[in-house]
Short mmCIF file of C-alpha atoms and ligand atoms in Angstrom, two decimals:
data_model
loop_
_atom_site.label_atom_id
_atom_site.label_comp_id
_atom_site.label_asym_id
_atom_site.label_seq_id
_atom_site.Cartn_x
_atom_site.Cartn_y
_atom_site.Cartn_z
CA UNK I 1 0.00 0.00 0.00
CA UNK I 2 1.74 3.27 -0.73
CA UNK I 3 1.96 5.90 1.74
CA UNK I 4 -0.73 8.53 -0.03
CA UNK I 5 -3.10 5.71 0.50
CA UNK I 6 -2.50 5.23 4.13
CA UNK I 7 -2.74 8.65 4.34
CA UNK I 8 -6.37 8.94 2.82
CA UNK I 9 -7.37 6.48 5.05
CA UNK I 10 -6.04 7.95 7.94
CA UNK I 11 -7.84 11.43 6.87
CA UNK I 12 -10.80 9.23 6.71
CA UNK I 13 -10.74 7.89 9.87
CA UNK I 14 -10.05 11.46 11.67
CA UNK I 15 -12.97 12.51 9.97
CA UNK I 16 -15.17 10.28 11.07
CA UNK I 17 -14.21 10.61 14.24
CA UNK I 18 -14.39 14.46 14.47
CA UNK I 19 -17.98 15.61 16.20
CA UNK I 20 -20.34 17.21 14.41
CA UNK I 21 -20.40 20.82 15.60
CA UNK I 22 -24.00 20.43 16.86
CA UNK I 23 -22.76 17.30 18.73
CA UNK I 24 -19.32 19.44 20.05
CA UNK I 25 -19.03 20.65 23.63
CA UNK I 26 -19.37 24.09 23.71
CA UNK I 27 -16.62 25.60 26.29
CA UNK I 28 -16.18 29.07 27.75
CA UNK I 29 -12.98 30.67 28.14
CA UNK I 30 -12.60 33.59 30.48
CA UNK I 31 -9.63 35.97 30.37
CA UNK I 32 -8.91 39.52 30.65
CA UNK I 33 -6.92 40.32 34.07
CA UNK I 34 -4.01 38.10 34.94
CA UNK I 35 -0.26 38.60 36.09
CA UNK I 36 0.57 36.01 32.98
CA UNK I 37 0.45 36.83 28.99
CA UNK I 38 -3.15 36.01 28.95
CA UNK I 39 -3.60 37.67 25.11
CA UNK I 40 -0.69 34.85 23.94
CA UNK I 41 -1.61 31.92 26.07
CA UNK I 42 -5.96 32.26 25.68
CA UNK I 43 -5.37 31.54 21.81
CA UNK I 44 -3.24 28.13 22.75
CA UNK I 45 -5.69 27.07 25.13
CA UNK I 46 -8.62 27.50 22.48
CA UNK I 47 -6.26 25.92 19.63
CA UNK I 48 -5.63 23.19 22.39
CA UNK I 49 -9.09 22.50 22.82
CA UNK I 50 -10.28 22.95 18.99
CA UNK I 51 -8.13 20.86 17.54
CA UNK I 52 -9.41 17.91 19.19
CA UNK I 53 -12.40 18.58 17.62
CA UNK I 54 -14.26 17.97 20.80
CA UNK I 55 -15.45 21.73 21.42
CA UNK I 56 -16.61 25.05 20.20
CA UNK I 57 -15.03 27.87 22.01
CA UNK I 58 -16.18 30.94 22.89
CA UNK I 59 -14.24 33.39 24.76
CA UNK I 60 -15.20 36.10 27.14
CA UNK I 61 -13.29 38.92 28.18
CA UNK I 62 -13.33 41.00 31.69
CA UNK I 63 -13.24 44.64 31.50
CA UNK I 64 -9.12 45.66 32.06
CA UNK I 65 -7.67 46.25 35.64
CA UNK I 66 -7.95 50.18 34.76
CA UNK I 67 -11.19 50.28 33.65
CA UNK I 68 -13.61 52.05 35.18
CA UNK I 69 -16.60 50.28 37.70
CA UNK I 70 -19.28 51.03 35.47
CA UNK I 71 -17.59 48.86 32.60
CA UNK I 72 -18.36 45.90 34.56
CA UNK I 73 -22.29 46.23 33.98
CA UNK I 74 -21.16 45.00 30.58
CA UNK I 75 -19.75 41.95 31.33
CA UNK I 76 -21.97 39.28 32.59
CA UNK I 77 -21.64 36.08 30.68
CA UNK I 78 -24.15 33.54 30.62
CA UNK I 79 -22.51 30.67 31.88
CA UNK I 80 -25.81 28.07 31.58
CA UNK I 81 -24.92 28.60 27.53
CA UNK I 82 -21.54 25.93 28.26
CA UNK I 83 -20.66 23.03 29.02
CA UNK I 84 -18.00 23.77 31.08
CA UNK I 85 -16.32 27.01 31.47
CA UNK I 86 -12.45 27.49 31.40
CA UNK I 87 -10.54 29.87 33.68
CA UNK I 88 -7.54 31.86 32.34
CA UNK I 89 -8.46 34.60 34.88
CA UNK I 90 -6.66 36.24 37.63
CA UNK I 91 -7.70 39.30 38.73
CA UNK I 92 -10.31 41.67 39.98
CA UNK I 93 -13.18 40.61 41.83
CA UNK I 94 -16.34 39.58 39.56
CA UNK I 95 -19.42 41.53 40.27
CA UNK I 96 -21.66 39.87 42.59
CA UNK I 97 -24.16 39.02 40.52
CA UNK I 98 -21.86 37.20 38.48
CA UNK I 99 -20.01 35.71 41.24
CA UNK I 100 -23.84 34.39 42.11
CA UNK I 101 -24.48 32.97 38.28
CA UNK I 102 -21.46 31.60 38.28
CA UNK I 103 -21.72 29.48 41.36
CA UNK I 104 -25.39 28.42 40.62
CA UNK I 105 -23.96 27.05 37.09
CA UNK I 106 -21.73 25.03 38.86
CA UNK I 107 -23.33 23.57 41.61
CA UNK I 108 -26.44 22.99 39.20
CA UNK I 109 -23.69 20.69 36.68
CA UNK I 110 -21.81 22.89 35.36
CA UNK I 111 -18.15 22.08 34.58
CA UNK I 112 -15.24 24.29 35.14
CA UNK I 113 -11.19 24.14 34.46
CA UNK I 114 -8.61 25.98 36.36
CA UNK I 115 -5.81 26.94 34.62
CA UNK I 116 -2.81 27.88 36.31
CA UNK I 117 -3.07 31.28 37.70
CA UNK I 118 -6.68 31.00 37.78
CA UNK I 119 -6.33 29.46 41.27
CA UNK I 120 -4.04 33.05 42.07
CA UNK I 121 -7.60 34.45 41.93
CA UNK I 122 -10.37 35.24 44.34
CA UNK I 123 -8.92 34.46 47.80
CA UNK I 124 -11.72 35.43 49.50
CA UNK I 125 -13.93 34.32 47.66
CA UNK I 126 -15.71 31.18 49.86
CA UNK I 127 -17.49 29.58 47.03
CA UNK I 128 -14.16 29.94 44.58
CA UNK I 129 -12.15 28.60 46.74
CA UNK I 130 -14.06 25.26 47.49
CA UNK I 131 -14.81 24.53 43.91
CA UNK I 132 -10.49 24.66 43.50
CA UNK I 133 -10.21 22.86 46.18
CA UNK I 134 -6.74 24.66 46.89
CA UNK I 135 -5.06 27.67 46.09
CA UNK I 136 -1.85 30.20 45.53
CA UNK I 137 -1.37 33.59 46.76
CA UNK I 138 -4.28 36.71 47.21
CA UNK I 139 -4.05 36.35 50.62
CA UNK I 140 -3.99 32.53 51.24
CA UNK I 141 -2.08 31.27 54.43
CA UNK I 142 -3.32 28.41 56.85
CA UNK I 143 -6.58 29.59 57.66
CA UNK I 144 -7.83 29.25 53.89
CA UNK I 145 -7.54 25.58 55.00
CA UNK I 146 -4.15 23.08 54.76
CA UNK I 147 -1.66 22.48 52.31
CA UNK I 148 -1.62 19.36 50.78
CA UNK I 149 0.76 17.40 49.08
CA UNK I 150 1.19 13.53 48.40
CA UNK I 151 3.29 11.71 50.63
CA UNK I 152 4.11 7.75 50.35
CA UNK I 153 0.97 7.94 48.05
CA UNK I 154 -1.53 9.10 50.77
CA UNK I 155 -2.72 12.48 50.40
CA UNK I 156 -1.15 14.56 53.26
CA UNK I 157 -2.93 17.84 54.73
CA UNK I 158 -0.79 19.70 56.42
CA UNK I 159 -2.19 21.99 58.52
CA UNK I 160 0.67 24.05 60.16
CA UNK I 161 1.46 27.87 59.88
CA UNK I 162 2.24 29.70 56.08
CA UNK I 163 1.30 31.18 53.54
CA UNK I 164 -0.07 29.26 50.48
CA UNK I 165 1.87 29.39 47.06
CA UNK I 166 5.35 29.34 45.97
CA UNK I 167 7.12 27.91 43.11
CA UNK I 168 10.84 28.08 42.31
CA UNK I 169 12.86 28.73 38.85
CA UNK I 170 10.97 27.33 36.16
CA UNK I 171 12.27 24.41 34.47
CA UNK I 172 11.39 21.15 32.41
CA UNK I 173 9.99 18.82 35.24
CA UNK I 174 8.20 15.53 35.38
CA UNK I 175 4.58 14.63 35.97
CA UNK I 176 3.56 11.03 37.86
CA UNK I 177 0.48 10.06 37.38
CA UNK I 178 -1.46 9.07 40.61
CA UNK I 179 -4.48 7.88 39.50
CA UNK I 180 -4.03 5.84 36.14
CA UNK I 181 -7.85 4.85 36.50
CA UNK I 182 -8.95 8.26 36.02
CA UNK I 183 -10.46 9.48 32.54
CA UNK I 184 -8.53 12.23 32.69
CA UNK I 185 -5.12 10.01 33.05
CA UNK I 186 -6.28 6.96 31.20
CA UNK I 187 -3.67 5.29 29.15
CA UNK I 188 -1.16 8.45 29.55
CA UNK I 189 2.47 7.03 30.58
CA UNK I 190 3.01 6.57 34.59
CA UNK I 191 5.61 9.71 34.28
CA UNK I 192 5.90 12.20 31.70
CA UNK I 193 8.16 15.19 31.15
CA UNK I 194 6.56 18.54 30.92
CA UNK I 195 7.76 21.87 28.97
CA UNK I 196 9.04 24.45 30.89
CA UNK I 197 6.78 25.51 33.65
CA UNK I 198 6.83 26.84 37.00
CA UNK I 199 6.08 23.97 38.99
CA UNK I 200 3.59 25.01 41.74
CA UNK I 201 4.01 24.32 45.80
CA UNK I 202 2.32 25.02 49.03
CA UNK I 203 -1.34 25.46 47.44
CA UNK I 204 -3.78 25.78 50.91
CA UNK I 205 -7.45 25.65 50.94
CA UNK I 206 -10.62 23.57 51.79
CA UNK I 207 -9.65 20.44 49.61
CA UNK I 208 -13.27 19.30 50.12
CA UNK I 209 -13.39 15.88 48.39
CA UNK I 210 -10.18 16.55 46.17
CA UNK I 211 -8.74 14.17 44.12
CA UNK I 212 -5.35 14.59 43.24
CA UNK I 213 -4.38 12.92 39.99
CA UNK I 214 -1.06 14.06 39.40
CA UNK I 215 2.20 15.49 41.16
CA UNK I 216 5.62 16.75 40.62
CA UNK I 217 8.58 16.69 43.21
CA UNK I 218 9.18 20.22 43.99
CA UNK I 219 12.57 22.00 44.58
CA UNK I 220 10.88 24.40 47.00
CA UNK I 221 9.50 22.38 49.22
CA UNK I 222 10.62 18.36 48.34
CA UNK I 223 7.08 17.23 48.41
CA UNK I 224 5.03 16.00 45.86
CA UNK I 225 3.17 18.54 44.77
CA UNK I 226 -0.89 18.33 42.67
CA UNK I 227 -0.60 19.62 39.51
CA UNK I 228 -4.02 17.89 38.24
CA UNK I 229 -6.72 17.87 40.67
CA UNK I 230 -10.41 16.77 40.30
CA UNK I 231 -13.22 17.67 42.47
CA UNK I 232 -17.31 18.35 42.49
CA UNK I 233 -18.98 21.31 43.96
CA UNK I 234 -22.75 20.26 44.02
CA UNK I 235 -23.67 18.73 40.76
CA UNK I 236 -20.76 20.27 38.55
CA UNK I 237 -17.33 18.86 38.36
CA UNK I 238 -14.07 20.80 38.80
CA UNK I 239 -10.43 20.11 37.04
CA UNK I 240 -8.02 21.75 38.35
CA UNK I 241 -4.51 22.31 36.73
CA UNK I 242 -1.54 24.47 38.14
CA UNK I 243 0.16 23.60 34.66
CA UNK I 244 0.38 26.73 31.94
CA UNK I 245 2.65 29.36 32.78
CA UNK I 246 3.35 30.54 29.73
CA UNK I 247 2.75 29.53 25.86
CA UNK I 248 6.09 27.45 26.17
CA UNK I 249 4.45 26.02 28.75
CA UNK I 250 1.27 25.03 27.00
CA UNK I 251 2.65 23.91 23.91
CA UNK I 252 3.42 20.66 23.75
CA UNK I 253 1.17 17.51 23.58
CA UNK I 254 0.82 16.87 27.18
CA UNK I 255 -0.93 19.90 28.08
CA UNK I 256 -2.76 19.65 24.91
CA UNK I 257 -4.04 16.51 26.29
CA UNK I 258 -4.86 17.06 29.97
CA UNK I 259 -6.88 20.53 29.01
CA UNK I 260 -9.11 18.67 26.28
CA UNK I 261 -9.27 15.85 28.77
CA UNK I 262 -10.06 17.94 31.63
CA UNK I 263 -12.61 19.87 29.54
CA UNK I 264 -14.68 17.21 28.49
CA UNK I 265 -14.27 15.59 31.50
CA UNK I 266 -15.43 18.87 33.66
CA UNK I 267 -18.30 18.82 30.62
CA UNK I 268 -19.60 15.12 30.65
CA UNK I 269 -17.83 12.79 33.26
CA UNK I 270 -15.87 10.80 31.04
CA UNK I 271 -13.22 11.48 27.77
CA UNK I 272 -14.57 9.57 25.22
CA UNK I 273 -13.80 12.13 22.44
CA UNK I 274 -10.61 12.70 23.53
CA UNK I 275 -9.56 8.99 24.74
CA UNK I 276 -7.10 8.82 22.29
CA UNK I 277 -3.00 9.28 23.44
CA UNK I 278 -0.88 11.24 20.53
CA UNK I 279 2.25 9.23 19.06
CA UNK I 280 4.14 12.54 20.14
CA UNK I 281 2.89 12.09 23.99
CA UNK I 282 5.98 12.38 26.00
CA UNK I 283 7.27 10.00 28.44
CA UNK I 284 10.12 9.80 31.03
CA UNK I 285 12.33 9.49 28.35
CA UNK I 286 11.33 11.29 25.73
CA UNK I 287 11.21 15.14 26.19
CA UNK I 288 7.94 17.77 24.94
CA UNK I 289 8.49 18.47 21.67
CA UNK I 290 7.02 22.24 20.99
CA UNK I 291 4.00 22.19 18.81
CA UNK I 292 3.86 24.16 15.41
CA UNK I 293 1.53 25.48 13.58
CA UNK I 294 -0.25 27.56 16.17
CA UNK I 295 -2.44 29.62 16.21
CA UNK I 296 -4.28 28.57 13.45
CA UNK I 297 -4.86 31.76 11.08
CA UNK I 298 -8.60 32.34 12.01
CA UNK I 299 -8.04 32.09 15.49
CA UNK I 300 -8.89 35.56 17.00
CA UNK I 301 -6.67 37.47 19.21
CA UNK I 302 -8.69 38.47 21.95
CA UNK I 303 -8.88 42.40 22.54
CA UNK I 304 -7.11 44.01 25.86
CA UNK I 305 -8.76 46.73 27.74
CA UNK I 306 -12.37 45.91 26.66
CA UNK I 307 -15.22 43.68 28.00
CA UNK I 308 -16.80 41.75 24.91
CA UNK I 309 -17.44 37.65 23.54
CA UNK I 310 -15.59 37.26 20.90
CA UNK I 311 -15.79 33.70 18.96
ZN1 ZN L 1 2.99 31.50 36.47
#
């Protein structure tokens, strides 16, 4: 068989496999306020989640840090429209009424993803904070709730003094897998190098019925540190990720995977459209390769300074 044919047949069998779009999950993806590069790395995490072909994204921008109170009448998504709603958001509080919506669209089913910095955010915010499970920064020390960490494979809450957050230099570091069982992890390799990152420690906060699903030995603290969590706050389910500093960070197939995994999994409760494990997934031994080809041409930059939905 010569190669074009394999390759027609491959083609074929990605298109069958690709959702129709009334059949794809349609996702949410909040940005507009964070300490990170959140106009490069929203467009990676909608590429990463369109090019599974699982989702339609939508993306919603916050009026800017500067702007004045009244902008933030304009900005009031409607959550109930997704299937689960991503978070590339740290900054300002929401208005109340939006902090309301938003927490009845969760605990009514609802799915949400926390994306790195995204746990920076809202430290006093009660409802945030449980549907995160655990947190970084904005105020966070012992009293937010303990900071947990796996230790001889039990999780470990430790409950003592601090504040919560802290990462060192970033670097290329591993991921273990905890829970192989979970959709999320399914059929991903035990350990697996990830790009450059900083490599989170020292997160504090309720942990109500966390799951942790992955960690990474930290040079802060020497613990194993969550870097994929999974959790429910009433009827919606939570997946937490402190992966995704930066686009370097993002772009390579492991995060690819775990935020399309996570999405769908925050969406329906299982990964069935994204079940499949790349050829270029790396392993212990083989290191990220960055990803070309991104963003793909009609992917929108979204707009600083200015509340709006863009598609
Ligand atoms: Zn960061």
């Amino acid at each position: 068989m010569t190669r074009r044919i394999l390759l027609a047949l491959g083609l074929a069998a990605s298109l069958t496999s690709v959702a129709s779009a009334a059949d794809k999950l349609k996702v949410l993806i909040v940005d507009g306020q964070n300490n990170h590069n959140w106009v490069v790395t929203t467009p990676v995490l909608v590429n990463a989640l369109e090019t599974s072909g699982a989702f339609t994204v939508t993306v919603s921008t916050t009026p800017d840090k500067s702007a004045p109170k009244e902008a933030w009448n304009d900005w009031h998504p409607k959550f109930s429209d997704y299937a689960t709603v991503v978070s590339n958001y740290n900054g300002a509080d929401w208005p109340e009424a939006v902090q309301k919506d938003f927490e009845a669209y969760v605990q009514n089913g609802g799915g949400f993803v926390s994306v790195h910095a995204a746990d920076n955010s809202f430290g006093k915010w009660e409802a945030y904070n449980k549907m995160i499970g655990v947190g970084g920064w904005g105020g966070r020390n012992e009293k937010s709730g303990p900071w947990i960490y796996v230790k001889d494979g039990q999780l470990f809450r430790d409950t003592s003094a601090g504040s919560g957050g802290s990462h060192g230099a970033q670097h290329e570091f591993m991921v273990e897998v905890r829970n192989p069982n979970h959709p999320i992890t399914k059929g991903l390799p035990a350990k697996w190098m990830h790009a450059k990152d900083e490599l989170y420690s020292n997160l504090r906060g309720p942990a109500e019925g966390i799951e942790v699903l992955s960690t990474s030995l930290s040079d802060k603290t020497n613990q194993n540190e969550p870097n994929m969590m999974v959790l429910n706050y009433g009827k919606g389910r939570v997946f937490h990720t402190t992966l995704g500093h930066a686009d370097y960070s993002m772009l390579e197939r492991g995060f690819y995977k775990i935020i399309q995994r996570g999405t769908e999994w925050a969406a329906t409760g299982d990964c069935k459209a994204t079940a499949d494990v790349p050829s270029d997934f790396p392993t212990d031994k083989v290191v990220p390769v960055a990803l070309e080809g991104y963003p793909k041409q009609n992917t929108p930059a979204p707009k600083p300074a200015a509340a709006s939905v863009t598609k």
